[in-house]
Short mmCIF file of C-alpha atoms in Angstrom, two decimals:
data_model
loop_
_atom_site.label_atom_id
_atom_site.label_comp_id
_atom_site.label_asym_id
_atom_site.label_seq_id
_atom_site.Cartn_x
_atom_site.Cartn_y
_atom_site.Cartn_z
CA UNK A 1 8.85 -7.91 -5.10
CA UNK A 2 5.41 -9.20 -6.77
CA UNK A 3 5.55 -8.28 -10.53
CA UNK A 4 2.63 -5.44 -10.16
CA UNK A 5 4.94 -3.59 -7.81
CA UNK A 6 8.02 -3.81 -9.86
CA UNK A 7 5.84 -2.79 -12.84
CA UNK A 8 4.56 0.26 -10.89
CA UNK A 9 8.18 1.31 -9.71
CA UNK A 10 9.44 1.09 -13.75
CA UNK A 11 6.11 3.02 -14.86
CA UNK A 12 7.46 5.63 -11.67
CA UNK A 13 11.20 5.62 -12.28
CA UNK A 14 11.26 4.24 -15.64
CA UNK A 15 13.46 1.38 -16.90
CA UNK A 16 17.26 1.64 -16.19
CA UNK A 17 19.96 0.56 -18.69
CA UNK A 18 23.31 1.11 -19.36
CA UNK A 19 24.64 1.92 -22.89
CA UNK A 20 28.44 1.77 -23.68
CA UNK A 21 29.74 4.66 -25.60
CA UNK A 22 31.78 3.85 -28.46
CA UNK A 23 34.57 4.74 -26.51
CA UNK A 24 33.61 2.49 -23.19
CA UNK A 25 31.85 5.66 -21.68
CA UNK A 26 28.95 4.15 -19.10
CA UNK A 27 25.66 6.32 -20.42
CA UNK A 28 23.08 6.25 -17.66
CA UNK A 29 19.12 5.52 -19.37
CA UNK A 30 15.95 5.29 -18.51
CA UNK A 31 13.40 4.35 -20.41
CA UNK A 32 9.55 4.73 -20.09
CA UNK A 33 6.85 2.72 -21.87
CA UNK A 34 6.81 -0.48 -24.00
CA UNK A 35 9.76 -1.45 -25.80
CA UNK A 36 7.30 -2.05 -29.08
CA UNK A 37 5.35 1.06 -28.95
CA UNK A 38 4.92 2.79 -33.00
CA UNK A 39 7.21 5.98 -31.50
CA UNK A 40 9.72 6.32 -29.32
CA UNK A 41 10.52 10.12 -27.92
CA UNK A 42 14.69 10.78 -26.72
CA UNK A 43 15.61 13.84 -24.85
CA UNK A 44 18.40 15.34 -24.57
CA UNK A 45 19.54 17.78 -21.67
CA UNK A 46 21.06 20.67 -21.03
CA UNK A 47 24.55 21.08 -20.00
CA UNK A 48 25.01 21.35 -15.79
CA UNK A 49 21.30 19.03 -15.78
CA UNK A 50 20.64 15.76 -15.90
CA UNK A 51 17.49 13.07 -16.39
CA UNK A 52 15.54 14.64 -13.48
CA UNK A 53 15.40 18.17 -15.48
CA UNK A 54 13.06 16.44 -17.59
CA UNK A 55 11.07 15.32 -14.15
CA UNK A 56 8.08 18.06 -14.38
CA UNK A 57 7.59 17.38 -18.13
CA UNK A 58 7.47 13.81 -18.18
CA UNK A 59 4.98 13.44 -15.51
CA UNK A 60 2.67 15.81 -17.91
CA UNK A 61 3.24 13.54 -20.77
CA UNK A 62 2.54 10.36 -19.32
CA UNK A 63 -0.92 11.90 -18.00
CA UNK A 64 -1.78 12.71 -21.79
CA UNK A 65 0.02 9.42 -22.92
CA UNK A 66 -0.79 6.91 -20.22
CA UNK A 67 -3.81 6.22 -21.24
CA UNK A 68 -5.43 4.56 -24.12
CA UNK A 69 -7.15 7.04 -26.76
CA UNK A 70 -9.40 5.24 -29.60
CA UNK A 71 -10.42 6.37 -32.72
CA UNK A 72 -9.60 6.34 -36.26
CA UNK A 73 -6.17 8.25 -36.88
CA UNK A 74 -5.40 8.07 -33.35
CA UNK A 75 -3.08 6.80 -31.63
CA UNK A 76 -2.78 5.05 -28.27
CA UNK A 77 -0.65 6.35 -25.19
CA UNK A 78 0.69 3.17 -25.30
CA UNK A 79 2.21 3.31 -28.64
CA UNK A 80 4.07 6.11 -27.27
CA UNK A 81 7.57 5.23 -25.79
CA UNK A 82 9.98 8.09 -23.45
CA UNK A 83 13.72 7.62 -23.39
CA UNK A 84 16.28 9.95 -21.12
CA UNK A 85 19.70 9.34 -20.50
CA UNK A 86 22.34 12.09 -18.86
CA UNK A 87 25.11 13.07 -20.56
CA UNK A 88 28.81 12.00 -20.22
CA UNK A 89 30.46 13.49 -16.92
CA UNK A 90 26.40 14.31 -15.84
CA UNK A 91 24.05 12.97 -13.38
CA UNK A 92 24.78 8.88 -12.95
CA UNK A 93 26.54 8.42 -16.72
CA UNK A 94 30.29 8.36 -16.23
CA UNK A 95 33.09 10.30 -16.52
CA UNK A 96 35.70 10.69 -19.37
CA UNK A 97 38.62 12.03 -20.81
CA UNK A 98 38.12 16.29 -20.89
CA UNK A 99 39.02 15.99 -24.59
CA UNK A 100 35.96 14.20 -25.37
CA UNK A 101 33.64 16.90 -23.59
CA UNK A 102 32.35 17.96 -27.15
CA UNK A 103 29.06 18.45 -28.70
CA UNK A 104 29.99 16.09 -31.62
CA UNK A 105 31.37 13.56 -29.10
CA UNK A 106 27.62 13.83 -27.50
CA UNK A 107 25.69 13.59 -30.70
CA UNK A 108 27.87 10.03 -31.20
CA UNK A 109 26.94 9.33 -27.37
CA UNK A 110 23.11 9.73 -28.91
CA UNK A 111 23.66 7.79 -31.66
CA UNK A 112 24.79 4.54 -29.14
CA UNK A 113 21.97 4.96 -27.35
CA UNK A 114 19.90 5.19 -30.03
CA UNK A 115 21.51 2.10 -31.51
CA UNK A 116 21.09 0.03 -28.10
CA UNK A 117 18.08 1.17 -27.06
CA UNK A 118 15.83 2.53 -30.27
CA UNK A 119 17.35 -0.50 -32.79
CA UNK A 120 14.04 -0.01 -34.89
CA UNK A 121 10.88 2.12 -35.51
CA UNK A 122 10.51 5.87 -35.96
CA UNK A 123 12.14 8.72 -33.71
CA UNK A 124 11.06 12.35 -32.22
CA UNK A 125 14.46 13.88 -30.81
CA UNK A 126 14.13 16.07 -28.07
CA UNK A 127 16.78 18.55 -26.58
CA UNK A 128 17.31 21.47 -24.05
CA UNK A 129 19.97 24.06 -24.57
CA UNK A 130 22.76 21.89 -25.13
CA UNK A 131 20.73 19.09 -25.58
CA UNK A 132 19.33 20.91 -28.78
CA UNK A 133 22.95 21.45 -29.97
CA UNK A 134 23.56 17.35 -29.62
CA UNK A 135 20.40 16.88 -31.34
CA UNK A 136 21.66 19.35 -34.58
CA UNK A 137 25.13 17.72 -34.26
CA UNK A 138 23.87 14.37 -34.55
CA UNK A 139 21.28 15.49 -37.76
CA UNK A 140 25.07 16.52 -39.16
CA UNK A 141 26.97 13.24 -38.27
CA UNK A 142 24.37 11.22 -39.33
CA UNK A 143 22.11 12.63 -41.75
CA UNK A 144 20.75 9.36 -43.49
CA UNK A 145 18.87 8.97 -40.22
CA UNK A 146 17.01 12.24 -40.66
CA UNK A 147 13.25 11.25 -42.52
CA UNK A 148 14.27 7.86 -41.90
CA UNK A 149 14.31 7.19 -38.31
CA UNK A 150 14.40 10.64 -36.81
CA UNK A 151 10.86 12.20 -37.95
CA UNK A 152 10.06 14.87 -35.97
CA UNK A 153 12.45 17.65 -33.33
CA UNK A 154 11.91 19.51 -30.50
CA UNK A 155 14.39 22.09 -30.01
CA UNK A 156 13.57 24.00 -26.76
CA UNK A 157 15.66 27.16 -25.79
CA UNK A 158 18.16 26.12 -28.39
CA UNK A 159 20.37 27.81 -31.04
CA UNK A 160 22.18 27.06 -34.08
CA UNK A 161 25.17 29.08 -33.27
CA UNK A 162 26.11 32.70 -32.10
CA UNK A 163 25.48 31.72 -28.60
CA UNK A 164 28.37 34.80 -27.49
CA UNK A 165 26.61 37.15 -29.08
CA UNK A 166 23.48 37.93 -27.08
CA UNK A 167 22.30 37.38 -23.60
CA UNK A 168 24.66 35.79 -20.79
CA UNK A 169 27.07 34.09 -23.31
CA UNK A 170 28.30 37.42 -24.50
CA UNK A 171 30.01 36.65 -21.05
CA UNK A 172 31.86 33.80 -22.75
CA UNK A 173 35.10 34.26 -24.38
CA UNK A 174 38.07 31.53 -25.43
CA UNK A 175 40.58 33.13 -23.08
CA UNK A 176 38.10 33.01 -20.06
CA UNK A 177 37.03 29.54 -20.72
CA UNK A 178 40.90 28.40 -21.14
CA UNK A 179 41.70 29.74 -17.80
CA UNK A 180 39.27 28.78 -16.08
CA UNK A 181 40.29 24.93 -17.77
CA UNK A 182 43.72 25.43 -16.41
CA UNK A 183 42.31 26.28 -13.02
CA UNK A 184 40.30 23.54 -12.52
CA UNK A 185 43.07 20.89 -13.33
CA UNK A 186 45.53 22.45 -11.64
CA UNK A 187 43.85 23.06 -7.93
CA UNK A 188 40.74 21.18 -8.22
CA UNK A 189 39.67 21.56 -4.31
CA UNK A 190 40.14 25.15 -4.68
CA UNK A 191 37.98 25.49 -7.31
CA UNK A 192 35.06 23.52 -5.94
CA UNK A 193 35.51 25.72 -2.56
CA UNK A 194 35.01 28.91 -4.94
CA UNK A 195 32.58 27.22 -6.41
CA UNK A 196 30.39 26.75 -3.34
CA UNK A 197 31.03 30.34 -2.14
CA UNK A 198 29.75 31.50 -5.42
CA UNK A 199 26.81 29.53 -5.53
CA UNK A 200 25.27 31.10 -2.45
CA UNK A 201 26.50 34.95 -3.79
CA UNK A 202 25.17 34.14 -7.53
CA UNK A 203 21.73 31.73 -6.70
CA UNK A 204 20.00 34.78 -7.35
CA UNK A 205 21.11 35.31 -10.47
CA UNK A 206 20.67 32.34 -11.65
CA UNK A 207 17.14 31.51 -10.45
CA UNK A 208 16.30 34.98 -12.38
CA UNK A 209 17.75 33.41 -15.44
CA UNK A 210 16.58 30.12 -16.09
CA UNK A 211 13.25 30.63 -14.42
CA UNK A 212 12.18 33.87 -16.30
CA UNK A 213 9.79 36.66 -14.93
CA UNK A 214 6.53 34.94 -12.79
CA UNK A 215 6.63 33.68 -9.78
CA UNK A 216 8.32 29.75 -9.96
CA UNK A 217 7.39 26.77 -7.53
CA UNK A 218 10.50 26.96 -5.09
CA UNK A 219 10.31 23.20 -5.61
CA UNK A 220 11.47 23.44 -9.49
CA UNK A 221 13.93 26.28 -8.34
CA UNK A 222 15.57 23.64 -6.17
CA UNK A 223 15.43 20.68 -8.71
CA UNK A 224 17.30 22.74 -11.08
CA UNK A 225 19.91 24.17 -8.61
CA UNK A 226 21.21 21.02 -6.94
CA UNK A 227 21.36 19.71 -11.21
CA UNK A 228 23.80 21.91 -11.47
CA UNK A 229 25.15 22.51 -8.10
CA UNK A 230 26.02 18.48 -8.51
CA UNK A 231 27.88 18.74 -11.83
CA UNK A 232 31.67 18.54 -11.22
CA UNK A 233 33.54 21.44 -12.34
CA UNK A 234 35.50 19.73 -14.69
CA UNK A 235 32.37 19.07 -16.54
CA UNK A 236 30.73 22.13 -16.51
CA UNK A 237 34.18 23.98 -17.71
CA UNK A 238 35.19 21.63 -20.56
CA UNK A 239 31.93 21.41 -22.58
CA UNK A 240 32.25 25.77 -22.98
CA UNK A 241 34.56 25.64 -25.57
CA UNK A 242 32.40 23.00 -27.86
CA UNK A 243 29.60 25.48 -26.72
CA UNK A 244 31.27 28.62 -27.95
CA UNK A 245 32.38 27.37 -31.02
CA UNK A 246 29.46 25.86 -32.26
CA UNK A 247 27.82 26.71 -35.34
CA UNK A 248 25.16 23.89 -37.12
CA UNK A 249 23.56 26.89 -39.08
CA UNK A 250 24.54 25.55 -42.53
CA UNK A 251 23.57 21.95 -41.58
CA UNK A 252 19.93 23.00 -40.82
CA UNK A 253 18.92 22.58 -44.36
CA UNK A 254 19.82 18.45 -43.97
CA UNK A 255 16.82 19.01 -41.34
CA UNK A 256 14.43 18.78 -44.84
CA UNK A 257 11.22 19.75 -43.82
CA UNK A 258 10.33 17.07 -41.05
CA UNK A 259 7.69 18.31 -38.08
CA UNK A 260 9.99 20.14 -36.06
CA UNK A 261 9.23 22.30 -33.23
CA UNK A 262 10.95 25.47 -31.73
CA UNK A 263 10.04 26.30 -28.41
CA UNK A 264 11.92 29.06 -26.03
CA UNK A 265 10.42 31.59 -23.19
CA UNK A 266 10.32 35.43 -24.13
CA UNK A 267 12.19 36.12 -20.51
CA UNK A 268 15.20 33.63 -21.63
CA UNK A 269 18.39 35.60 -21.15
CA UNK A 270 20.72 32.53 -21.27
CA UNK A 271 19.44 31.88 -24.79
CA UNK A 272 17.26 34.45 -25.73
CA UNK A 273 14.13 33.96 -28.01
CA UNK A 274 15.76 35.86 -31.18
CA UNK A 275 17.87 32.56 -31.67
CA UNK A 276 14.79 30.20 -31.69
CA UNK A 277 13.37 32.82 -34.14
CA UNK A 278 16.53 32.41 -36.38
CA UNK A 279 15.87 28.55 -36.27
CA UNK A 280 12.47 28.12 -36.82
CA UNK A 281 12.93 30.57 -40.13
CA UNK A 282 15.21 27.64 -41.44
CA UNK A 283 13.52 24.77 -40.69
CA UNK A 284 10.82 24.17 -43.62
CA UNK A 285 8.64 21.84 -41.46
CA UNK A 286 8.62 23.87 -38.09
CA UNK A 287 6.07 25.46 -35.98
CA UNK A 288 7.70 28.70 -33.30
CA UNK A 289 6.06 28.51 -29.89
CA UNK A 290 7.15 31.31 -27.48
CA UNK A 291 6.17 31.03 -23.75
CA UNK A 292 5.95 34.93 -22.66
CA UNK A 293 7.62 35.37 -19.34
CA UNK A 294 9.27 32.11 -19.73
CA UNK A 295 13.05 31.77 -18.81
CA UNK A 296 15.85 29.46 -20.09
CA UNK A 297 14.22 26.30 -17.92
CA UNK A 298 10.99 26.69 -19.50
CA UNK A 299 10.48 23.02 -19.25
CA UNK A 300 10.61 22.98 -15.78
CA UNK A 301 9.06 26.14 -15.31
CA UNK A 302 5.96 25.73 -17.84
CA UNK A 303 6.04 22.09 -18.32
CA UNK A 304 2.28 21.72 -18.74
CA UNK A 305 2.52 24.03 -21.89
CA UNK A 306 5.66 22.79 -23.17
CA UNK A 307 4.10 19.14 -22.88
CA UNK A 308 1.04 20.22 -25.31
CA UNK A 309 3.26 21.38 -27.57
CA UNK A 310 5.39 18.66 -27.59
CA UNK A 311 1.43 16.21 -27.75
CA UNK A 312 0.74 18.76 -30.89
CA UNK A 313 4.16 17.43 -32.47
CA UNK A 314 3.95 13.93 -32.06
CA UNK A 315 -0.10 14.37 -33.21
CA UNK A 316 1.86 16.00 -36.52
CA UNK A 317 4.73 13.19 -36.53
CA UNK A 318 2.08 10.29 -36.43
CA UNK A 319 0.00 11.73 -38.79
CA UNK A 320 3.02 12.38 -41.33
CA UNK A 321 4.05 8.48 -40.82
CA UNK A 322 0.54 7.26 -41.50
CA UNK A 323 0.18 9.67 -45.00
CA UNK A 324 3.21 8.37 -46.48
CA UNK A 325 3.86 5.25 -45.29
CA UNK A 326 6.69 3.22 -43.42
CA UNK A 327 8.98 4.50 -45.86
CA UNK A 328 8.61 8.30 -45.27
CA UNK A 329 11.23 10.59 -45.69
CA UNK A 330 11.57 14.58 -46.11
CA UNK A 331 14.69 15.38 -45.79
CA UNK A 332 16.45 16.67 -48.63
#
C-alpha cells in the first residue's frame, strides 16, 4: 500500500490503537487528525453504542475541520485532533469482570486513554448519555485535570443524576435490574434467544425513542439498532445499576466555569430535556442548546446541528486558551 492510500484509509477510518486499562482491559481507539494538533476532542458513548454512533457526526466535523481556515484568532482544521474509543464490554474493546461494569471504572478507562493517547496539550471531553456520566465521573476522580487539561465539555442528552425519575428510566428499579443480572449468568443462551424475540416486538419502540418525532434516515435507524442489537447482554445488564445509582450533582461545581455545552432533543424520552436544563443551570461556563423534535440519538439524528454546536464550543475553548494563556484554568 503506497503511503497516499494508507494516509487516505487513516483520514477514512481513523488511526487504530490499543490502550491497556489499568486493570489489563484491551480499549479499542481511533484516532483522527495529527498527533500535534493545539486541541484534541474525546468522545465518549453511550451505553449499548459504540465508535460508529459517533459515525454521522464526525463526518460533519471533519468537513468544517478538514480544511485549513486563516486569519488572525483562528484556528486551522488541522490543529484540531478527534479521538473515539468504545467502552469496556462494547464494540471491539474487550470484555471484563461484571464487577467492573461501573461508571467510575469508565471514567478511569478515560483517564488511560487519555494518558496513552492525549499525554499533552489541552482537552474538549465529549459524551452521550452514559458517555456524559463517564465524562462527570472522571471531572470527580480527577479534578486537577479540569482547567488544566480538560477545557471545554459537551454533554449531549446527559444527566447528573435522577435518571429513574422521569422518562423510560422510571422503568428502572434495583430489584428489576438484579434479576435480570441473575438471569443472564445463570442461562445465558436463553436470554440472548429472548433477547432476539424482543428486539423484533420492541424495534418500534425504540426507534420512537432515540430518534424523536421527524421523520429519520432508515440508514441512522439501522446504525443505531445493530449498536445495540450487538452489545452482549451481560454488558448491557451490568452497567444499570452504576446507571441507577448515579448522582455527580454535587461534583458539578469542580466543573468551575470552563466552556461547557449542554445539548439534548425536546422529543428525548430516554433522557428527557428537563435534566439537561438542571445541568446547564449549574455549570457557570455553559451554553443550553435544545434540538426541538430531537430524540435521545440526537447525534445521529441531527448531527449537522449538533456538529455546529460542538464548532461554536471549540471556537469558545480556543479563544479562552489564547486570552489567558497556556496556563489557563477556571475551575474552582
Amino acid at each position: 500500500m503506497s503511503t497516499t492510500t494508507a494516509r487516505r484509509a487513516a483520514d477514512h477510518d481513523g488511526h487504530r490503537i490499543t490502550v491497556s486499562a489499568d486493570d489489563g482491559t484491551p480499549i479499542a481507539v481511533r484516532t483522527f487528525g495529527a498527533d500535534d494538533a493545539q486541541l484534541t476532542v474525546v468522545f465518549a458513548h453511550g451505553h449499548c453504542l459504540r465508535t460508529e454512533s459517533w459515525s454521522f457526526l464526525r463526518d460533519q466535523l471533519q468537513r468544517h475541520w478538514g480544511t485549513a481556515i486563516g486569519g488572525a484568532g483562528e484556528y486551522h482544521g488541522s490543529d484540531v485532533r478527534m479521538v473515539f474509543y468504545d467502552h469496556r464490554g462494547h464494540g471491539e474493546s474487550g470484555v471484563a469482570h461484571p464487577s467492573t461494569y461501573t461508571i467510575d471504572q469508565l471514567g478511569h478507562d478515560l483517564d488511560a486513554v487519555l494518558r496513552s493517547v492525549v499525554p499533552t496539550g489541552p482537552i474538549v471531553l465529549i459524551g452521550h448519555s452514559m458517555g456524559a456520566m463517564v465524562t462527570l465521573a472522571y471531572s470527580r476522580l480527577f479534578p486537577a485535570t479540569i482547567g488544566t487539561r480538560v477545557v471545554g465539555l459537551c454533554l449531549i442528552a446527559g444527566a447528573a443524576n435522577g435518571i429513574t425519575e422521569v422518562g423510560l428510566g422510571r422503568f428502572l428499579n434495583r430489584r428489576a435490574v438484579n434479576s435480570l443480572q441473575f438471569a443472564v449468568l445463570r442461562a445465558p443462551r436463553l436470554m440472548q434467544a429472548s433477547k432476539r424475540l424482543s428486539r423484533r416486538i420492541l424495534e418500534p419502540i425504540t426507534r420512537e425513542a432515540n430518534m424523536g418525532t421527524r421523520r429519520t434516515n432508515p440508514r441512522m435507524v439501522a446504525v443505531a439498532a445493530a449498536m445495540m442489537n450487538d452489545t452482549p447482554l451481560l454488558t448491557m445488564s451490568s452497567f444499570l445499576t452504576s446507571m441507577i445509582a448515579f448522582d455527580e450533582s454535587a461534583s458539578l461545581h469542580q466543573l468551575g466555569s470552563i466552556p461547557a455545552l449542554v445539548l439534548a432533543g425536546s422529543a428525548d424520552i430516554v433522557v428527557p430535556f428537563a435534566h439537561s436544563v438542571v445541568l446547564a443551570s449549574q455549570l457557570a461556563g455553559s451554553q443550553l442548546v435544545r434540538l426541538e423534535g430531537a430524540g435521545h440519538s440526537v447525534h445521529l439524528e441531527r448531527a449537522e446541528e449538533v456538529a455546529s454546536s460542538i464548532v461554536a464550543l471549540v471556537d469558545r475553548v480556543i479563544a479562552a486558551i489564547d486570552g489567558h494563556g497556556p496556563g489557563y484554568a477556571t475551575a474552582s
